[in-house]
Coordinates of C-alpha atoms in Angstrom, one line a residue:
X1 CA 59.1 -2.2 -25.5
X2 CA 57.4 -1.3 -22.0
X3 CA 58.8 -1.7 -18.9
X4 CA 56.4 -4.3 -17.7
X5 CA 58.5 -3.8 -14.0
X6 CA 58.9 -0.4 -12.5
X7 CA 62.6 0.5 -12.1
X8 CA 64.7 0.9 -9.2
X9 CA 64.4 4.6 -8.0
X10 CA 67.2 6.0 -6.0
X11 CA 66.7 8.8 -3.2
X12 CA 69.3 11.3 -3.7
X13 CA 70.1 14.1 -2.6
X14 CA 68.0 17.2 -3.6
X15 CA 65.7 14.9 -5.9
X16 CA 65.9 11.3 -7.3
X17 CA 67.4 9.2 -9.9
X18 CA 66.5 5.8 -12.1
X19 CA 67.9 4.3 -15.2
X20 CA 67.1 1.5 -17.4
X21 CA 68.3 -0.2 -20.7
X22 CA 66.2 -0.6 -23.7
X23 CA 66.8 -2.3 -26.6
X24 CA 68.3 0.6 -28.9
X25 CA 69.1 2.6 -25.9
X26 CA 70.4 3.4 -22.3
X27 CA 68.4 6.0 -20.2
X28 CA 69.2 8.2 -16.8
X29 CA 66.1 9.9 -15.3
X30 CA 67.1 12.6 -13.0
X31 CA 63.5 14.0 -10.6
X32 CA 64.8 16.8 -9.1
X33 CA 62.4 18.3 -5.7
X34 CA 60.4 20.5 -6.2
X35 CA 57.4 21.8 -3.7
X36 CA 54.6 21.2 -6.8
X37 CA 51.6 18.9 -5.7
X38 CA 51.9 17.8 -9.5
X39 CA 48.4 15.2 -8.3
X40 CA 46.6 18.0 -7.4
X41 CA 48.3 20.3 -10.5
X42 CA 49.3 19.0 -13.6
X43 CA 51.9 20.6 -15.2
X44 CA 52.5 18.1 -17.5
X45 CA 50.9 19.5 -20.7
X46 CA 53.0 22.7 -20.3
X47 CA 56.2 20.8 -18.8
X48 CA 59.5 20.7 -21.9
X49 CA 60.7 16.9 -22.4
X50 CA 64.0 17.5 -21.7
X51 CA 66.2 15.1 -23.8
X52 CA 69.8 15.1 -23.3
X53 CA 71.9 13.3 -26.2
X54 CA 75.0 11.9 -24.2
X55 CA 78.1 12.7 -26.1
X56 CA 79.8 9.8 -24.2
X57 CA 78.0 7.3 -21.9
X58 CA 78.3 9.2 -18.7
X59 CA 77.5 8.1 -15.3
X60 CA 74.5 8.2 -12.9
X61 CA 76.2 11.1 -11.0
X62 CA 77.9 12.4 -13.7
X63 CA 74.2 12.9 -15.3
X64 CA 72.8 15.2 -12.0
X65 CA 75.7 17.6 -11.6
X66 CA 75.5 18.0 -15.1
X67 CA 71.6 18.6 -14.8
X68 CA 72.4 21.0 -12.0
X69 CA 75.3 22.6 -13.3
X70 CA 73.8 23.8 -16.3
X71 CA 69.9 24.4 -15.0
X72 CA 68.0 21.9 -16.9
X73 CA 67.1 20.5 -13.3
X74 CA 65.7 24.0 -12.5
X75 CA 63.8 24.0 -15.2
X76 CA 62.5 20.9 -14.8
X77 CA 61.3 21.6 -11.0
X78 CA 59.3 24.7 -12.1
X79 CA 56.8 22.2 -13.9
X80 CA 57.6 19.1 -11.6
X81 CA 59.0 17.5 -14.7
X82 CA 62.4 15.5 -15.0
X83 CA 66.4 15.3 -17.3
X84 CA 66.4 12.5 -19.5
X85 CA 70.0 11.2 -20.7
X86 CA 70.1 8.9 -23.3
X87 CA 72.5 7.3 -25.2
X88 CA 72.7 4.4 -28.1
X89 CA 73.3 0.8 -27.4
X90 CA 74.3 0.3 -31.0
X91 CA 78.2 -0.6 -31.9
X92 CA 80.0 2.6 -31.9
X93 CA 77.4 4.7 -30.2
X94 CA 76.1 7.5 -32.0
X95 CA 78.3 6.2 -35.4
X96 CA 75.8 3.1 -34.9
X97 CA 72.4 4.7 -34.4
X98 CA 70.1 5.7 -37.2
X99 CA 66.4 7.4 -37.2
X100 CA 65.0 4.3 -35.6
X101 CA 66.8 5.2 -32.2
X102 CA 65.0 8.8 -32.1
X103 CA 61.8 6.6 -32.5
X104 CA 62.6 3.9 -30.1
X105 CA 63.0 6.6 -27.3
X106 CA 60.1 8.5 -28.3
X107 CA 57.4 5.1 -28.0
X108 CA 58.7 4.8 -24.1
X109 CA 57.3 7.9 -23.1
X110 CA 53.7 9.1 -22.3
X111 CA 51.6 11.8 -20.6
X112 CA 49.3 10.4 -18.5
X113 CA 47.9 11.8 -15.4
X114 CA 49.2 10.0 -12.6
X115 CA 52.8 9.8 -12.0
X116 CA 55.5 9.2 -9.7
X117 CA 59.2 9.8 -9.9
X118 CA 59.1 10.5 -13.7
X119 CA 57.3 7.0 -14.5
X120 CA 53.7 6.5 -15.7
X121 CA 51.9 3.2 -15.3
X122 CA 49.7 2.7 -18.5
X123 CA 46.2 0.8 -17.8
X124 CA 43.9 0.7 -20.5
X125 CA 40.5 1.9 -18.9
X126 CA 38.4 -0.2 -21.4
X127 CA 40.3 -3.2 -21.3
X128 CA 41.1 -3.3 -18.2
X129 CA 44.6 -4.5 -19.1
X130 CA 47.9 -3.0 -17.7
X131 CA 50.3 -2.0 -20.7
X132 CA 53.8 -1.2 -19.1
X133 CA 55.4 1.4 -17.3
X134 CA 56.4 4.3 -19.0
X135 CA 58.6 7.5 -18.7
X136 CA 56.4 10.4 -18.0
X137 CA 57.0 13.5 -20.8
X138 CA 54.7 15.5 -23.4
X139 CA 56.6 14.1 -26.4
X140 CA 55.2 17.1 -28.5
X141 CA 57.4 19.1 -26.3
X142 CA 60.9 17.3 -26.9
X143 CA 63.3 19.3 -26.4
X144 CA 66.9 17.7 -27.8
X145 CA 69.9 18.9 -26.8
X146 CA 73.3 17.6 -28.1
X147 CA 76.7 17.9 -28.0
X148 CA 79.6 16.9 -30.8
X149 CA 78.9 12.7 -32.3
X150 CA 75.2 13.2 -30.3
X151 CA 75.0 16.8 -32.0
X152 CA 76.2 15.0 -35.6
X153 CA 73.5 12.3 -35.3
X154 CA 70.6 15.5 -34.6
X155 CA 71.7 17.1 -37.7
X156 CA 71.7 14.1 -40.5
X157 CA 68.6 12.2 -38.8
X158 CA 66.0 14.9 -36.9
X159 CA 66.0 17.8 -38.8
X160 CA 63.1 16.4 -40.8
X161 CA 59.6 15.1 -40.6
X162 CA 59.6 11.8 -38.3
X163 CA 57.1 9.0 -38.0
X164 CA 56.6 6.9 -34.5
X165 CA 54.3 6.5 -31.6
X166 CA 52.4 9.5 -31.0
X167 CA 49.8 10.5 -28.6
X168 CA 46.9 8.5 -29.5
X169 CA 48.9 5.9 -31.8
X170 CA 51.0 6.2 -34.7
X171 CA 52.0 9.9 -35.8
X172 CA 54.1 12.4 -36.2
X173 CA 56.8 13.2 -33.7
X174 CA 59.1 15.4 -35.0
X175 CA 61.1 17.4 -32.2
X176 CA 60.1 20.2 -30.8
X177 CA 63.5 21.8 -30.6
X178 CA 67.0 20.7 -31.3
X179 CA 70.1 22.3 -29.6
X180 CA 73.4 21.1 -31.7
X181 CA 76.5 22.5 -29.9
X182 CA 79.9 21.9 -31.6
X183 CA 78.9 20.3 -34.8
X184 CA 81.6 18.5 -37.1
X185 CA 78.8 18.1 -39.7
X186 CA 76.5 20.5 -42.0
X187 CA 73.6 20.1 -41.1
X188 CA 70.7 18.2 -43.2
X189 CA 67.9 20.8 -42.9
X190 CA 64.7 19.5 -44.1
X191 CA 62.5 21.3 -42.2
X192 CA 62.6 24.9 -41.7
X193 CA 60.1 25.2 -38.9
X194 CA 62.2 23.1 -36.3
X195 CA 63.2 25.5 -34.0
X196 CA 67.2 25.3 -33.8
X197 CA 69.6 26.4 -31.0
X198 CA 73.4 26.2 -32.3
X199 CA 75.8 26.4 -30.0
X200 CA 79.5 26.8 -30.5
X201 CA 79.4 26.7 -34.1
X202 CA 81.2 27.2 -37.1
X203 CA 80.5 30.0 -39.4
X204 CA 79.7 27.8 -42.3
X205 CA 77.6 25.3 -39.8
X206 CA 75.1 28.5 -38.6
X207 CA 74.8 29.4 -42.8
X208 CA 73.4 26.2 -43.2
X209 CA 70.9 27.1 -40.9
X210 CA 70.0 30.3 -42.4
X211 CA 66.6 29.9 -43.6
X212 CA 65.3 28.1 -40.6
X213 CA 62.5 30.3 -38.9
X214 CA 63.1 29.4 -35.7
X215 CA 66.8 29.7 -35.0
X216 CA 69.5 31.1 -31.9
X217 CA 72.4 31.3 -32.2
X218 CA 75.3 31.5 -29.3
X219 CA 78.6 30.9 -28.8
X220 CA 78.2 29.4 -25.6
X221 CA 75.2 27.9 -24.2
X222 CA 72.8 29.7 -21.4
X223 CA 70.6 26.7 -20.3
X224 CA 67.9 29.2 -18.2
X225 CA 68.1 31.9 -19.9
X226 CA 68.0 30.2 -23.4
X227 CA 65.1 28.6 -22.5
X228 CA 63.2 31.5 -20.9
X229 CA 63.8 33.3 -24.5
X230 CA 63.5 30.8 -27.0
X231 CA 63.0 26.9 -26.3
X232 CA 59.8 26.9 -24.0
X233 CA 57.9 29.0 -26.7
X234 CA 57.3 26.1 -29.4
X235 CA 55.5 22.7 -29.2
X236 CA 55.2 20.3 -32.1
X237 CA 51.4 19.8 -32.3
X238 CA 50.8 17.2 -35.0
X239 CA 53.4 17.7 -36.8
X240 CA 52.5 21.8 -36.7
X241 CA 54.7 24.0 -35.0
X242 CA 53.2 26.4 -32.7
X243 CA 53.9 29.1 -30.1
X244 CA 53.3 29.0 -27.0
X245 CA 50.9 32.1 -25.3
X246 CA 53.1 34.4 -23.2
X247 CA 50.5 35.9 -20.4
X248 CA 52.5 38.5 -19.4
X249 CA 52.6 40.0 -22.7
X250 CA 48.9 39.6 -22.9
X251 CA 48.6 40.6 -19.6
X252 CA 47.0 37.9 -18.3
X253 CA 46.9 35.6 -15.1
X254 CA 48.0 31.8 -15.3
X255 CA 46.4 31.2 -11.3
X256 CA 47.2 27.5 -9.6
X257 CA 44.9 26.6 -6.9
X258 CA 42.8 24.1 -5.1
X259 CA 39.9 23.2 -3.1
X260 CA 39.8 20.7 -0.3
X261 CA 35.6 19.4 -0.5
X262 CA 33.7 16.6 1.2
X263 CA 33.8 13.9 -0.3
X264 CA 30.4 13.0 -1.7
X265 CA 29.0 9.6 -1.6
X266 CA 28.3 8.7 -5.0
X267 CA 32.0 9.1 -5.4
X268 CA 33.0 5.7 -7.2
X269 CA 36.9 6.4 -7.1
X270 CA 37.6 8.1 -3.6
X271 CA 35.9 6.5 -0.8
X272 CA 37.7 6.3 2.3
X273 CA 38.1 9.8 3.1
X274 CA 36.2 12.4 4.4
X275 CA 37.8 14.7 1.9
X276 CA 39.9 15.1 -0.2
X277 CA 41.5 17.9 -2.6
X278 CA 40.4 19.1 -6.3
X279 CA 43.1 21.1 -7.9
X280 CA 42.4 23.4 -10.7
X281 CA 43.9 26.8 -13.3
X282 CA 42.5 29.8 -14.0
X283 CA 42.8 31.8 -16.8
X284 CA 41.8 35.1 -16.9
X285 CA 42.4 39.2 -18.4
X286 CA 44.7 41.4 -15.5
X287 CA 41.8 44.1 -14.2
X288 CA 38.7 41.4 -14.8
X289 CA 37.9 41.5 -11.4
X290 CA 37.8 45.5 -10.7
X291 CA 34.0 46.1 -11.9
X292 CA 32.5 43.5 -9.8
X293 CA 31.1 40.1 -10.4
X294 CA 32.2 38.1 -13.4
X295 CA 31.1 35.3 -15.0
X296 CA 32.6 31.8 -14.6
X297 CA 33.5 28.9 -17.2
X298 CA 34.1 25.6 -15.3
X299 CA 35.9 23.5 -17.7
X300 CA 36.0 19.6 -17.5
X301 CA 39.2 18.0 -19.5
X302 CA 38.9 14.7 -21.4
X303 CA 39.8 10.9 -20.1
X304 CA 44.0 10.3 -19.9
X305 CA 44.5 14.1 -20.5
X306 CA 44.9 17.1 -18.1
X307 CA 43.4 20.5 -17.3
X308 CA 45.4 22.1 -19.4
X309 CA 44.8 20.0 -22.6
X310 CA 41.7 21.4 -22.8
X311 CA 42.6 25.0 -21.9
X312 CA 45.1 24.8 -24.8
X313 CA 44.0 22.6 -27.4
X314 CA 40.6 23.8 -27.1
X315 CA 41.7 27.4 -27.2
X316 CA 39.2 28.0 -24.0
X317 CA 42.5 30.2 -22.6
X318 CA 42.2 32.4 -25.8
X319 CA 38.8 32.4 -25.6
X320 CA 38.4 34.0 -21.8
X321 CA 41.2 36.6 -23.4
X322 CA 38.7 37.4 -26.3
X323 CA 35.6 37.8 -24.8
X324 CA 36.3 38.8 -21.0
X325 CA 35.6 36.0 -18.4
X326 CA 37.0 33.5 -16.1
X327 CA 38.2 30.3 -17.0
X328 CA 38.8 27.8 -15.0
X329 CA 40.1 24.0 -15.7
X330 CA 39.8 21.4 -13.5
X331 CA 42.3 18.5 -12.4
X332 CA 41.4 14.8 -12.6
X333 CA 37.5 15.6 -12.5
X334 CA 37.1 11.9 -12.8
X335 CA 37.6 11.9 -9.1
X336 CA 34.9 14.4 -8.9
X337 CA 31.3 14.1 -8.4
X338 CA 29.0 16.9 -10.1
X339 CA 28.1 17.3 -6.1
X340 CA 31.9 18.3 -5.5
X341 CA 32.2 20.2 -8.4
X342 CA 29.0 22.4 -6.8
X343 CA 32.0 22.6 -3.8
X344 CA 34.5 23.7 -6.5
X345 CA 32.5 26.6 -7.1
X346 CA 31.5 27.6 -3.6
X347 CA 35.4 27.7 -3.2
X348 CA 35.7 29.8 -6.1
X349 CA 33.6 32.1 -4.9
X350 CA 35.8 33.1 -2.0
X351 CA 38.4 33.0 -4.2
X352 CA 37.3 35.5 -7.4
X353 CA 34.3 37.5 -7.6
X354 CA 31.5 35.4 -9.8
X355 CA 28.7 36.3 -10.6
X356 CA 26.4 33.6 -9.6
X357 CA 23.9 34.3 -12.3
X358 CA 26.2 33.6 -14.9
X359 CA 28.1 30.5 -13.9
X360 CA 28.5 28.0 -17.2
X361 CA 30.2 24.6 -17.6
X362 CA 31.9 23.1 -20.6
X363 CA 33.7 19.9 -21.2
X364 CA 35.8 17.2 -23.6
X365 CA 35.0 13.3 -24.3
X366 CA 34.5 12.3 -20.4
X367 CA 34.6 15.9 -19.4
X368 CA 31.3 16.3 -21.5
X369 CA 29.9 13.4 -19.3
X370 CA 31.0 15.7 -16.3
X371 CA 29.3 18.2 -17.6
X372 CA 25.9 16.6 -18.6
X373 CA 25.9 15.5 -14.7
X374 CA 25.7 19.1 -14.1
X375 CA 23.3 19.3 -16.3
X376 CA 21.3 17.0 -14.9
X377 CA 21.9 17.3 -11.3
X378 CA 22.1 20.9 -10.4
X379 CA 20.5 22.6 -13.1
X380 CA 19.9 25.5 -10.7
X381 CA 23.6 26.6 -10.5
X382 CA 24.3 26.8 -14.3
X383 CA 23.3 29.9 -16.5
X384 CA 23.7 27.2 -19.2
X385 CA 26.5 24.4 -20.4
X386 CA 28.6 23.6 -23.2
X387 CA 29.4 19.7 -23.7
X388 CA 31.3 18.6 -26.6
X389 CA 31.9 15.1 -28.4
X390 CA 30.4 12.6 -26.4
X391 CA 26.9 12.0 -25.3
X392 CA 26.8 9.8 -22.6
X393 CA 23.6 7.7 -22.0
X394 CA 21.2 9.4 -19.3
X395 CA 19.6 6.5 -17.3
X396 CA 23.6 5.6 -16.2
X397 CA 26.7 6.9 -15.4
X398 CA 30.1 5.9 -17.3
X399 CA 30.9 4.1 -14.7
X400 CA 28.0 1.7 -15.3
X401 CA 25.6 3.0 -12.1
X402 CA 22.4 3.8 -12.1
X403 CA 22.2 7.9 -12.0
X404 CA 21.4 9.8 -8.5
X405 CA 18.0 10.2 -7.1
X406 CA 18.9 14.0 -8.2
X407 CA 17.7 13.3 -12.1
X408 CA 16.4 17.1 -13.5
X409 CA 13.8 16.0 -15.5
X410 CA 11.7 20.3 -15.4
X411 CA 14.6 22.8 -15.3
X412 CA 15.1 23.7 -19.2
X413 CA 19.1 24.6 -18.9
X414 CA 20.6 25.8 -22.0
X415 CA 22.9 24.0 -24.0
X416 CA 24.9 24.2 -26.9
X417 CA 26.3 20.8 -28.1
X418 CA 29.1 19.7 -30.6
X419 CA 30.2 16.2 -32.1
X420 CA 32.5 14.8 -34.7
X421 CA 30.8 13.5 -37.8
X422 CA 33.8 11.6 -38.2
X423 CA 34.0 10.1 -35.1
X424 CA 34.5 6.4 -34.0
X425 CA 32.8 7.3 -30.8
X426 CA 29.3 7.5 -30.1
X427 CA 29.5 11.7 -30.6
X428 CA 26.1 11.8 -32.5
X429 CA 22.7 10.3 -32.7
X430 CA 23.3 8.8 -35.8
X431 CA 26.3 7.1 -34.2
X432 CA 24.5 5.2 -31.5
X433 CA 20.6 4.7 -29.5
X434 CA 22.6 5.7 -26.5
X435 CA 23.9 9.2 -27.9
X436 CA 19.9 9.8 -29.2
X437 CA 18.6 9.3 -26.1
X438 CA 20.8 11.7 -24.8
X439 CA 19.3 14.4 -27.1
X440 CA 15.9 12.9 -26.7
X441 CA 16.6 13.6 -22.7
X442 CA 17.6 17.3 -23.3
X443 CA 14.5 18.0 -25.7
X444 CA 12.0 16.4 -23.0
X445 CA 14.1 18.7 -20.0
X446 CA 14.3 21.8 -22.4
X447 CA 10.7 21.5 -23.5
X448 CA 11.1 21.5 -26.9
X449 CA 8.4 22.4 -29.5
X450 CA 9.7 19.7 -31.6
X451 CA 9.2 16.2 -30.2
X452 CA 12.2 13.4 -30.6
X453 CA 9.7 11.4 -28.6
X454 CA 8.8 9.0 -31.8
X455 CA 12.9 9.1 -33.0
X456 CA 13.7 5.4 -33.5
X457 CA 17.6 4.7 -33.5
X458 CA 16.6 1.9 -35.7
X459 CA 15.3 3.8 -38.5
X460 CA 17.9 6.5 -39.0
X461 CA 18.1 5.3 -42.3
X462 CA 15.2 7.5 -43.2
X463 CA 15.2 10.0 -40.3
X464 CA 14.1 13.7 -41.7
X465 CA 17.6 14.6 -40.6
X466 CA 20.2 12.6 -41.4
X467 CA 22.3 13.4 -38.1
X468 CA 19.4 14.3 -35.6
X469 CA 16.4 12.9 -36.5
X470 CA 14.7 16.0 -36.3
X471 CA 16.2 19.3 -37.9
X472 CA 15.9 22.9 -36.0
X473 CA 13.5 25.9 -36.3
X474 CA 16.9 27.1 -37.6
X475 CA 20.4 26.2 -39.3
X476 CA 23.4 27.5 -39.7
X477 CA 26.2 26.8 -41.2
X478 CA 29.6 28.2 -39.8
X479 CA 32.8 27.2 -41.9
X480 CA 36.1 27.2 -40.1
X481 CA 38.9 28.3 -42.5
X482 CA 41.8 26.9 -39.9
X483 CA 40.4 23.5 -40.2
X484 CA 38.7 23.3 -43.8
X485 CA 35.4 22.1 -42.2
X486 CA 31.7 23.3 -41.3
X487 CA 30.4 23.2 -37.8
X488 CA 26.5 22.8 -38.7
X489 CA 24.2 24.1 -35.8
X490 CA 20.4 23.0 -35.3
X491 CA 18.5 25.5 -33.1
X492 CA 15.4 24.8 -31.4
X493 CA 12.9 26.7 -29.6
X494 CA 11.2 25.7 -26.7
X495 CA 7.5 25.9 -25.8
X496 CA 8.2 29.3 -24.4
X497 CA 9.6 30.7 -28.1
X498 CA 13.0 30.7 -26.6
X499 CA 15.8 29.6 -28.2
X500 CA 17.8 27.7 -25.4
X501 CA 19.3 24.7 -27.4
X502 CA 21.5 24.3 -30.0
X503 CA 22.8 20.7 -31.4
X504 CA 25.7 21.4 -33.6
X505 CA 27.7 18.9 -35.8
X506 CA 31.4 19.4 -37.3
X507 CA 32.6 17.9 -40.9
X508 CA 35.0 16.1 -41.2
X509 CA 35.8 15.8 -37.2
X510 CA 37.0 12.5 -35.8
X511 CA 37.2 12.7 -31.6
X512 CA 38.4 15.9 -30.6
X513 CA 37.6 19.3 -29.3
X514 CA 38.5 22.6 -31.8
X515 CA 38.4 26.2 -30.7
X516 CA 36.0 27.2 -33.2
X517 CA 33.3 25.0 -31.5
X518 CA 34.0 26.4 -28.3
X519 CA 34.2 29.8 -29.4
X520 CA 31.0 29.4 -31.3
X521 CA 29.4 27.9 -28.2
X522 CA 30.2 30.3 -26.0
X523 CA 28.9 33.4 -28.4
X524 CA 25.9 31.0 -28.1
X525 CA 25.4 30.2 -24.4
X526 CA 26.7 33.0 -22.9
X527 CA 23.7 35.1 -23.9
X528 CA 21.8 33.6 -21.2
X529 CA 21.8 33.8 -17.3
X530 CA 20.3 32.2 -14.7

């Protein structure tokens, strides 16, 4: 259950300290400093959830020198993340806990965007209703480390498939690592993806584990160095291990930065200052910049995640590798106007060389509303966009306002749009009258041959094309083998026998935002300049 009151937190020194008890267990939070502006940055995506399975119920101050004796607290300062040290309120400890407990700690934690001291406070934007504080972590990055009965309990409970609270609701949430030093017990290895760190191990404990893909073994633990060569490479993404990108190997450039911009007054969420700061991550190839100008991808994350969700789950860092540009994320765009993010840019500029023909914008869920203000707002500055799952109406923002006087209604811009067929959310124009006249907006702006003029919302039923209304000059049909599913694309040519919009739909997709898309739309849009 929540914490519906935010905990105590203690200054100490060289970081701070909390601790509360839920029902199946006691937790320590240690917050070491760091000099990370993690509200301009967020490091959270990319940050471990460093879980530390008490052997014995330890102390407050026990719990930070052993954080700082062993390095976990350095680690957690590189990403402004924190120690967690748990331990089981159940009779006999560890003896008393079963796969629940694992669970039970997992449903208390949450990534959300704004934090402080290690603690999240979770207000549902639609509802308007606050749902608890919560410890801040990427639970798809648990990172478990255990030592003799806690080590025990690790190997007959969480080296399998486990079921809990996950990011969006109920899921999978097996760990992301497990360290087990000085085991009593063979292990029960159900799963031989889980990466495994044994420490201080028997001989006939480490042959249990042989098999396991993933898998270091030590005789004595290295906490840095460990995790510089093994643990930070692997995330448990929906139940799917993966590996993490290593830039230096690819020889690429993971660049934090930020630009300070006026604020704008259409701003709806930051209004008493003059300005205020817009942080952001670029991605890009080592030697981009050294043949002049290069274009620029300006991406816009979805609602309650972070820039880097989308640069990782949408592949966008992979895709800058692939095909030779810069991309750069931006932080808490919510807070920024399409007017500020024209500010971003200017402060790119002095920043990277970009060329200024070939400046694009993409976006997630409200990141594609982001990005549609762009669209529709200064459709001067973008060679062409790339919004994906949601079309937002046009005549109001998401905030519920009326748009700004600066509505493009003449300057064609090209675009390359994907939704979820699957989707709950108004993705498509099948889905909703708001998301058609959306599309009806961009054919009127883009000057379509084909008029959606005469589309009525109310007879979809018996629309020439089932999803659109209206089908394209041309279709194509683009099957993505990683997924199982087809990401359709309508093309339409505009009164000038250009080609400049495509509306693309993907089988089988409920509300998210696949590399295939994005690496479709981009072979798509960045044929074009401005």
């Amino acid at each position: 259950m929540a914490m519906m009151e935010r905990p105590q937190v203690r200054d100490i020194t060289g970081g701070k300290c909390w601790e509360h008890t839920f029902d199946q267990f006691f937790l320590k939070v240690y917050v070491p400093d760091n000099k990370i502006d993690g509200q301009t940055n967020n490091y959270g995506f990319r940050a471990p959830l460093l879980l530390v399975f008490e052997e014995e119920k330890q102390s407050m101050d026990s719990a930070v020198d052993f954080a700082r004796e062993t390095g976990l607290a350095n680690i957690a300062a590189n990403v402004d993340s924190s120690v967690l040290f748990v331990y089981p309120t159940a009779e006999g400890g560890w003896a008393g806990a079963d796969e629940s407990f694992y669970a039970s700690v997992i449903a208390e934690i949450k990534m959300i965007q704004v934090y402080k001291d290690g603690i999240v406070e979770n207000f549902d934007f639609f509802t308007q209703t606050f749902k608890g504080y919560f410890v801040r972590g990427a639970i798809f990055r648990a990172d478990i480390y255990s030592y003799g009965a806690s080590a025990d309990y690790v190997a007959k409970y969480l080296l399998r498939s486990l079921q809990g609270e996950y990011l969006w609701g109920p899921g999978e949430i097996t760990p992301a690592m497990c360290s087990m030093e000085r085991l009593s017990v063979v292990p029960d290895v159900q799963r031989r993806d889980i990466p495994i760190l044994s420490v201080g191990n028997s001989e006939e404990i480490n042959k249990a584990f042989g098999g396991c893909e993933h898998l270091l073994v030590k005789a004595k633990a290295d906490y840095e160095a460990d995790f510089d060569a093994f643990v930070k490479h692997f995330k448990m993404w929906c139940g799917k291990v993966e590996l993490e990108p290593d830039f230096k190997a690819l020889n690429m450039t993971e660049d934090a930065g930020c630009v300070t911009v006026n604020t704008s007054p259409d701003n709806r969420i930051i209004k008493d200052v003059k300005t205020h700061k817009v942080g952001y991550f670029a991605y890009y190839n080592n030697g981009l910049f050294d043949n002049g100008p290069v274009p620029l991808v300006l991406g816009f994350h979805g609602g309650g995640d972070s820039s880097m969700y989308l640069t990782f789950v949408a592949g966008w860092w992979e895709i800058c590798h692939r095909y030779n540009f810069l991309f750069v994320s931006v932080e808490n765009h919510q807070n920024v106007t399409a007017t500020e993010a024209v500010e971003v840019i200017e402060g790119l500029k002095k920043r990277y060389p970009i060329d200024e023909h070939r400046i694009y914008a993409t976006g997630f869920s409200m990141g594609s509303g982001k990005t549609w203000d762009c669209y529709q707002e200064y459709p001067d500055i973008f060679a062409g966009i790339m919004p994906a799952s949601a079309l937002f109406p046009v005549y109001k923002t998401f905030w519920g306002g009326p748009p700004t006087e600066r509505l493009n209604k003449t300057v064609p811009v090209p675009v390359f749009y994907s939704g979820g067929e699957e989707s709950h959310l108004p993705e498509l124009p099948f889905h909703s009258d708001s998301a058609l006249e959306r599309v009806q907006y961009v054919a009127e702006v883009n000057q379509l041959k084909k008029k959606f003029d005469g589309v009525s919302f109310e007879q979809k039923d018996s629309w020439e094309q089932p999803i659109w209304g209206i089908p394209g000059d041309k279709v194509e049909k683009i099957y993505d083998p990683s997924r199982g599913s087809t990401l359709t694309v309508h093309y339409y040519e505009s009164e000038d026998g250009v080609i400049r919009t495509a509306f693309a739909s993907v089988s089988g997709q409920i509300h998210e935002c696949r590399h295939h898309s994005c690496e479709n739309a981009w072979k798509f849009i960045s044929r074009f300049t401005r």
